[in-house]
Amino acid sequence: VQLQASGGGLVQPGGSLRLSCAASGSIFSIDVMGWYRQAPGKQREWVASISSGGSTNYADSVKGRFTISRDNAKNTVDLQMNSLKPMDTAVYYCYADLRGYSDYAYYDYWGQGTQVTVSS
């Protein structure tokens, strides 16, 4: 099982970016999917999550600006980021709480991270 994130880049303040993450491999079931981020010199922080039923949660710092969505048939999760601020600059990591066919329980799997830089 692996998660592959994409979509990062450089954007000016006020701009938008869309991150995508695809889970692949021998996947039996996926529960929660979401995103964390880690800014230079800071601890990793949770950004947003979405359940298999579509319930969403957001960190206060991104509420109203970011939208998380997923496609259960494709095992993908996206993060639409609008009104970006320099404080959003970080490496963004996707994760999935999933069970592979060789697993006996659900475990967190992580993507490799994608850089988002908000700067003029």
CSV table of N, CA and C in Angstrom, one decimal:
chain,number,residue,atom,x,y,z
A,1,VAL,N,0.9,-1.2,0.0
A,1,VAL,CA,0.0,0.0,0.0
A,1,VAL,C,0.9,1.2,0.0
A,2,GLN,N,0.5,2.2,-0.8
A,2,GLN,CA,1.3,3.5,-0.8
A,2,GLN,C,0.3,4.6,-1.1
A,3,LEU,N,0.7,5.8,-0.6
A,3,LEU,CA,0.0,7.0,-0.9
A,3,LEU,C,0.9,8.0,-1.7
A,4,GLN,N,0.4,8.5,-2.7
A,4,GLN,CA,1.1,9.4,-3.6
A,4,GLN,C,0.4,10.8,-3.6
A,5,ALA,N,1.1,11.8,-3.1
A,5,ALA,CA,0.6,13.2,-3.1
A,5,ALA,C,1.2,14.0,-4.3
A,6,SER,N,0.4,14.9,-4.8
A,6,SER,CA,0.8,15.8,-5.8
A,6,SER,C,0.1,17.1,-5.8
A,7,GLY,N,0.6,18.1,-6.5
A,7,GLY,CA,-0.1,19.4,-6.6
A,7,GLY,C,0.5,20.5,-5.9
A,8,GLY,N,1.6,20.4,-5.2
A,8,GLY,CA,2.2,21.5,-4.5
A,8,GLY,C,2.8,22.4,-5.5
A,9,GLY,N,3.3,23.6,-5.0
A,9,GLY,CA,4.0,24.5,-5.8
A,9,GLY,C,4.1,25.9,-5.2
A,10,LEU,N,4.5,26.8,-6.0
A,10,LEU,CA,4.7,28.2,-5.5
A,10,LEU,C,3.5,29.0,-6.0
A,11,VAL,N,2.9,29.8,-5.0
A,11,VAL,CA,1.7,30.6,-5.4
A,11,VAL,C,1.8,31.9,-4.6
A,12,GLN,N,1.2,32.9,-5.2
A,12,GLN,CA,1.2,34.2,-4.5
A,12,GLN,C,0.1,34.3,-3.4
A,13,PRO,N,0.3,35.1,-2.4
A,13,PRO,CA,-0.7,35.3,-1.4
A,13,PRO,C,-2.1,35.6,-2.1
A,14,GLY,N,-3.1,35.0,-1.6
A,14,GLY,CA,-4.4,35.1,-2.1
A,14,GLY,C,-4.8,34.2,-3.2
A,15,GLY,N,-3.8,33.4,-3.7
A,15,GLY,CA,-4.0,32.5,-4.7
A,15,GLY,C,-4.5,31.1,-4.3
A,16,SER,N,-4.6,30.2,-5.2
A,16,SER,CA,-5.2,28.9,-4.9
A,16,SER,C,-4.3,27.7,-5.4
A,17,LEU,N,-4.4,26.6,-4.7
A,17,LEU,CA,-3.7,25.4,-5.2
A,17,LEU,C,-4.6,24.2,-4.8
A,18,ARG,N,-4.5,23.1,-5.6
A,18,ARG,CA,-5.3,21.9,-5.3
A,18,ARG,C,-4.3,20.8,-5.1
A,19,LEU,N,-4.3,20.2,-3.9
A,19,LEU,CA,-3.5,19.0,-3.7
A,19,LEU,C,-4.3,17.7,-3.9
A,20,SER,N,-3.7,16.7,-4.4
A,20,SER,CA,-4.3,15.4,-4.6
A,20,SER,C,-3.5,14.3,-4.0
A,21,CYS,N,-4.2,13.3,-3.6
A,21,CYS,CA,-3.5,12.1,-3.0
A,21,CYS,C,-4.2,10.9,-3.4
A,22,ALA,N,-3.5,9.9,-3.9
A,22,ALA,CA,-4.1,8.6,-4.3
A,22,ALA,C,-3.5,7.5,-3.5
A,23,ALA,N,-4.3,6.6,-3.0
A,23,ALA,CA,-3.9,5.4,-2.3
A,23,ALA,C,-4.0,4.3,-3.3
A,24,SER,N,-3.0,3.4,-3.3
A,24,SER,CA,-2.9,2.3,-4.2
A,24,SER,C,-2.4,1.1,-3.5
A,25,GLY,N,-2.6,-0.1,-4.1
A,25,GLY,CA,-2.1,-1.3,-3.5
A,25,GLY,C,-3.2,-2.2,-3.1
A,26,SER,N,-2.9,-3.2,-2.3
A,26,SER,CA,-3.9,-4.1,-1.8
A,26,SER,C,-4.7,-3.6,-0.6
A,27,ILE,N,-5.7,-2.8,-1.0
A,27,ILE,CA,-6.5,-2.0,0.0
A,27,ILE,C,-7.8,-2.7,0.2
A,28,PHE,N,-8.1,-3.1,1.5
A,28,PHE,CA,-9.4,-3.7,1.8
A,28,PHE,C,-10.4,-2.6,2.1
A,29,SER,N,-10.0,-1.6,2.9
A,29,SER,CA,-11.0,-0.6,3.2
A,29,SER,C,-10.3,0.6,3.7
A,30,ILE,N,-10.8,1.8,3.5
A,30,ILE,CA,-10.3,3.1,4.0
A,30,ILE,C,-11.3,3.8,4.8
A,31,ASP,N,-10.9,4.2,6.0
A,31,ASP,CA,-11.8,4.9,6.9
A,31,ASP,C,-11.5,6.4,6.7
A,32,VAL,N,-10.8,7.1,7.5
A,32,VAL,CA,-10.6,8.5,7.4
A,32,VAL,C,-9.4,8.8,6.5
A,33,MET,N,-9.5,9.8,5.7
A,33,MET,CA,-8.4,10.3,4.9
A,33,MET,C,-8.2,11.8,5.3
A,34,GLY,N,-7.0,12.3,5.1
A,34,GLY,CA,-6.8,13.7,5.5
A,34,GLY,C,-5.4,14.2,5.2
A,35,TRP,N,-5.2,15.4,5.7
A,35,TRP,CA,-3.9,16.1,5.4
A,35,TRP,C,-3.3,16.7,6.7
A,36,TYR,N,-2.0,16.6,6.8
A,36,TYR,CA,-1.3,17.3,7.8
A,36,TYR,C,-0.3,18.3,7.1
A,37,ARG,N,0.3,19.2,7.8
A,37,ARG,CA,1.4,20.0,7.2
A,37,ARG,C,2.4,20.3,8.3
A,38,GLN,N,3.6,20.5,7.8
A,38,GLN,CA,4.7,20.8,8.6
A,38,GLN,C,5.5,22.0,8.1
A,39,ALA,N,5.5,23.1,8.8
A,39,ALA,CA,6.3,24.3,8.4
A,39,ALA,C,7.7,24.2,8.9
A,40,PRO,N,8.6,24.9,8.3
A,40,PRO,CA,10.0,24.8,8.8
A,40,PRO,C,10.1,25.2,10.2
A,41,GLY,N,10.8,24.3,11.0
A,41,GLY,CA,11.0,24.6,12.4
A,41,GLY,C,9.8,24.4,13.3
A,42,LYS,N,8.8,23.8,12.8
A,42,LYS,CA,7.5,23.6,13.5
A,42,LYS,C,7.1,22.2,13.5
A,43,GLN,N,6.3,21.8,14.5
A,43,GLN,CA,5.8,20.4,14.5
A,43,GLN,C,4.7,20.2,13.4
A,44,ARG,N,4.6,19.0,13.1
A,44,ARG,CA,3.5,18.7,12.1
A,44,ARG,C,2.2,19.0,12.7
A,45,GLU,N,1.3,19.6,12.0
A,45,GLU,CA,-0.1,19.9,12.5
A,45,GLU,C,-1.1,19.4,11.5
A,46,TRP,N,-2.2,19.0,12.1
A,46,TRP,CA,-3.4,18.5,11.4
A,46,TRP,C,-4.1,19.6,10.7
A,47,VAL,N,-4.5,19.4,9.4
A,47,VAL,CA,-5.1,20.4,8.6
A,47,VAL,C,-6.6,20.1,8.4
A,48,ALA,N,-6.9,18.9,7.9
A,48,ALA,CA,-8.3,18.6,7.6
A,48,ALA,C,-8.4,17.1,7.5
A,49,SER,N,-9.7,16.6,7.7
A,49,SER,CA,-9.9,15.2,7.5
A,49,SER,C,-11.3,14.9,7.0
A,50,ILE,N,-11.5,13.8,6.4
A,50,ILE,CA,-12.8,13.4,5.8
A,50,ILE,C,-13.1,11.9,6.0
A,51,SER,N,-14.3,11.6,6.5
A,51,SER,CA,-14.6,10.2,6.8
A,51,SER,C,-15.0,9.5,5.5
A,52,SER,N,-15.2,8.2,5.5
A,52,SER,CA,-15.7,7.5,4.4
A,52,SER,C,-17.1,7.9,4.0
A,53,GLY,N,-17.8,8.4,5.0
A,53,GLY,CA,-19.2,8.9,4.7
A,53,GLY,C,-19.3,10.3,4.3
A,54,GLY,N,-18.1,11.0,4.2
A,54,GLY,CA,-18.1,12.4,3.7
A,54,GLY,C,-18.1,13.5,4.8
A,55,SER,N,-18.1,13.1,6.1
A,55,SER,CA,-18.0,14.1,7.1
A,55,SER,C,-16.6,14.7,7.2
A,56,THR,N,-16.6,16.1,7.3
A,56,THR,CA,-15.3,16.8,7.2
A,56,THR,C,-15.1,17.5,8.5
A,57,ASN,N,-13.8,17.7,8.7
A,57,ASN,CA,-13.3,18.6,9.9
A,57,ASN,C,-12.1,19.4,9.4
A,58,TYR,N,-12.0,20.6,10.0
A,58,TYR,CA,-10.9,21.5,9.6
A,58,TYR,C,-10.3,22.1,10.8
A,59,ALA,N,-9.0,22.4,10.7
A,59,ALA,CA,-8.3,23.2,11.7
A,59,ALA,C,-8.8,24.6,11.6
A,60,ASP,N,-8.9,25.3,12.7
A,60,ASP,CA,-9.4,26.6,12.7
A,60,ASP,C,-8.7,27.6,11.8
A,61,SER,N,-7.4,27.3,11.6
A,61,SER,CA,-6.6,28.2,10.8
A,61,SER,C,-6.9,28.1,9.3
A,62,VAL,N,-7.6,27.0,8.9
A,62,VAL,CA,-7.9,26.9,7.4
A,62,VAL,C,-9.4,26.9,7.2
A,63,LYS,N,-10.2,26.9,8.2
A,63,LYS,CA,-11.6,26.8,8.0
A,63,LYS,C,-12.1,28.0,7.2
A,64,GLY,N,-12.9,27.7,6.2
A,64,GLY,CA,-13.5,28.7,5.3
A,64,GLY,C,-12.6,29.0,4.1
A,65,ARG,N,-11.4,28.5,4.1
A,65,ARG,CA,-10.4,28.7,3.0
A,65,ARG,C,-10.1,27.4,2.3
A,66,PHE,N,-10.0,26.3,3.0
A,66,PHE,CA,-9.7,25.0,2.5
A,66,PHE,C,-10.9,24.1,2.4
A,67,THR,N,-11.0,23.3,1.4
A,67,THR,CA,-12.0,22.3,1.3
A,67,THR,C,-11.5,20.9,0.9
A,68,ILE,N,-11.8,19.9,1.8
A,68,ILE,CA,-11.3,18.6,1.5
A,68,ILE,C,-12.5,17.8,0.9
A,69,SER,N,-12.1,16.9,0.0
A,69,SER,CA,-13.0,16.0,-0.7
A,69,SER,C,-12.4,14.7,-1.0
A,70,ARG,N,-13.2,13.7,-1.3
A,70,ARG,CA,-12.6,12.4,-1.6
A,70,ARG,C,-13.5,11.6,-2.6
A,71,ASP,N,-12.8,10.7,-3.3
A,71,ASP,CA,-13.5,9.8,-4.2
A,71,ASP,C,-13.3,8.4,-3.7
A,72,ASN,N,-14.3,7.8,-3.1
A,72,ASN,CA,-14.1,6.5,-2.5
A,72,ASN,C,-13.8,5.4,-3.6
A,73,ALA,N,-14.4,5.6,-4.7
A,73,ALA,CA,-14.2,4.6,-5.8
A,73,ALA,C,-12.7,4.6,-6.3
A,74,LYS,N,-12.1,5.8,-6.2
A,74,LYS,CA,-10.7,5.9,-6.7
A,74,LYS,C,-9.7,5.9,-5.6
A,75,ASN,N,-10.2,5.9,-4.3
A,75,ASN,CA,-9.3,6.0,-3.2
A,75,ASN,C,-8.4,7.2,-3.2
A,76,THR,N,-9.0,8.3,-3.5
A,76,THR,CA,-8.3,9.6,-3.6
A,76,THR,C,-8.9,10.6,-2.6
A,77,VAL,N,-8.0,11.5,-2.2
A,77,VAL,CA,-8.5,12.7,-1.3
A,77,VAL,C,-7.8,13.9,-1.9
A,78,ASP,N,-8.6,15.0,-2.0
A,78,ASP,CA,-8.1,16.3,-2.5
A,78,ASP,C,-8.2,17.3,-1.4
A,79,LEU,N,-7.4,18.4,-1.6
A,79,LEU,CA,-7.5,19.5,-0.7
A,79,LEU,C,-7.4,20.8,-1.6
A,80,GLN,N,-8.5,21.4,-1.7
A,80,GLN,CA,-8.6,22.7,-2.4
A,80,GLN,C,-8.3,23.8,-1.4
A,81,MET,N,-7.2,24.6,-1.8
A,81,MET,CA,-6.8,25.6,-0.9
A,81,MET,C,-6.9,27.0,-1.6
A,82,ASN,N,-7.8,27.8,-1.0
A,82,ASN,CA,-8.0,29.1,-1.5
A,82,ASN,C,-7.6,30.2,-0.6
A,83,SER,N,-7.4,31.4,-1.1
A,83,SER,CA,-7.0,32.5,-0.2
A,83,SER,C,-5.8,32.2,0.6
A,84,LEU,N,-4.8,31.7,-0.1
A,84,LEU,CA,-3.6,31.2,0.6
A,84,LEU,C,-2.8,32.4,1.2
A,85,LYS,N,-2.2,32.1,2.3
A,85,LYS,CA,-1.4,33.0,3.1
A,85,LYS,C,0.0,32.5,3.3
A,86,PRO,N,1.0,33.4,3.5
A,86,PRO,CA,2.3,33.0,3.7
A,86,PRO,C,2.4,32.0,4.9
A,87,MET,N,1.5,32.1,5.8
A,87,MET,CA,1.5,31.1,7.0
A,87,MET,C,1.2,29.7,6.6
A,88,ASP,N,0.6,29.6,5.4
A,88,ASP,CA,0.2,28.2,4.9
A,88,ASP,C,1.4,27.5,4.3
A,89,THR,N,2.6,28.2,4.1
A,89,THR,CA,3.8,27.6,3.6
A,89,THR,C,4.2,26.4,4.4
A,90,ALA,N,4.3,25.2,3.8
A,90,ALA,CA,4.7,24.0,4.6
A,90,ALA,C,4.8,22.9,3.6
A,91,VAL,N,5.3,21.8,4.1
A,91,VAL,CA,5.2,20.5,3.4
A,91,VAL,C,3.9,19.8,3.8
A,92,TYR,N,3.1,19.5,2.9
A,92,TYR,CA,1.7,18.9,3.1
A,92,TYR,C,1.8,17.4,2.9
A,93,TYR,N,1.3,16.7,3.9
A,93,TYR,CA,1.3,15.2,3.9
A,93,TYR,C,-0.1,14.7,3.9
A,94,CYS,N,-0.4,13.8,3.0
A,94,CYS,CA,-1.7,13.1,3.1
A,94,CYS,C,-1.6,11.9,3.9
A,95,TYR,N,-2.7,11.4,4.5
A,95,TYR,CA,-2.7,10.2,5.2
A,95,TYR,C,-4.1,9.5,5.0
A,96,ALA,N,-4.0,8.2,5.3
A,96,ALA,CA,-5.2,7.4,5.2
A,96,ALA,C,-5.2,6.4,6.3
A,97,ASP,N,-6.3,6.3,7.0
A,97,ASP,CA,-6.5,5.2,8.1
A,97,ASP,C,-7.1,4.1,7.3
A,98,LEU,N,-6.3,3.1,7.0
A,98,LEU,CA,-6.8,2.1,6.1
A,98,LEU,C,-6.4,0.7,6.5
A,99,ARG,N,-7.1,-0.3,6.0
A,99,ARG,CA,-6.8,-1.7,6.2
A,99,ARG,C,-6.4,-2.3,4.9
A,100,GLY,N,-5.2,-2.9,4.8
A,100,GLY,CA,-4.8,-3.6,3.7
A,100,GLY,C,-5.3,-5.1,3.8
A,101,TYR,N,-5.3,-5.8,2.7
A,101,TYR,CA,-5.7,-7.2,2.8
A,101,TYR,C,-4.8,-8.0,3.7
A,102,SER,N,-3.6,-7.6,3.9
A,102,SER,CA,-2.7,-8.3,4.8
A,102,SER,C,-2.7,-7.8,6.3
A,103,ASP,N,-3.6,-6.8,6.5
A,103,ASP,CA,-3.7,-6.2,7.9
A,103,ASP,C,-4.8,-6.9,8.6
A,104,TYR,N,-4.7,-6.9,10.0
A,104,TYR,CA,-5.8,-7.3,10.8
A,104,TYR,C,-6.5,-6.2,11.5
A,105,ALA,N,-6.0,-5.0,11.2
A,105,ALA,CA,-6.6,-3.8,11.8
A,105,ALA,C,-6.3,-2.6,10.9
A,106,TYR,N,-6.9,-1.4,11.2
A,106,TYR,CA,-6.7,-0.2,10.5
A,106,TYR,C,-5.4,0.4,11.0
A,107,TYR,N,-4.6,0.9,10.0
A,107,TYR,CA,-3.4,1.6,10.4
A,107,TYR,C,-3.3,2.9,9.5
A,108,ASP,N,-2.5,3.9,10.1
A,108,ASP,CA,-2.3,5.1,9.3
A,108,ASP,C,-1.2,4.9,8.3
A,109,TYR,N,-1.5,5.2,7.1
A,109,TYR,CA,-0.5,5.2,6.0
A,109,TYR,C,-0.3,6.7,5.5
A,110,TRP,N,1.0,7.0,5.2
A,110,TRP,CA,1.3,8.4,4.9
A,110,TRP,C,1.9,8.5,3.5
A,111,GLY,N,1.6,9.7,2.8
A,111,GLY,CA,2.2,10.0,1.6
A,111,GLY,C,3.5,10.7,1.8
A,112,GLN,N,4.2,11.0,0.7
A,112,GLN,CA,5.6,11.4,0.8
A,112,GLN,C,5.7,12.9,1.1
A,113,GLY,N,4.7,13.7,1.0
A,113,GLY,CA,4.7,15.1,1.2
A,113,GLY,C,4.9,15.9,0.0
A,114,THR,N,4.3,17.0,-0.1
A,114,THR,CA,4.4,17.9,-1.2
A,114,THR,C,4.5,19.4,-0.7
A,115,GLN,N,5.5,20.1,-1.3
A,115,GLN,CA,5.8,21.4,-0.8
A,115,GLN,C,4.8,22.5,-1.3
A,116,VAL,N,4.3,23.3,-0.4
A,116,VAL,CA,3.5,24.4,-0.8
A,116,VAL,C,4.2,25.7,-0.3
A,117,THR,N,4.4,26.6,-1.2
A,117,THR,CA,5.1,27.9,-0.8
A,117,THR,C,4.2,29.0,-1.2
A,118,VAL,N,3.9,29.8,-0.3
A,118,VAL,CA,3.0,31.0,-0.6
A,118,VAL,C,3.9,32.3,-0.3
A,119,SER,N,4.2,32.9,-1.4
A,119,SER,CA,5.1,34.0,-1.4
A,119,SER,C,5.0,34.9,-2.6
A,120,SER,N,5.2,36.2,-2.4
A,120,SER,CA,5.1,37.2,-3.5
A,120,SER,C,6.5,37.4,-4.1
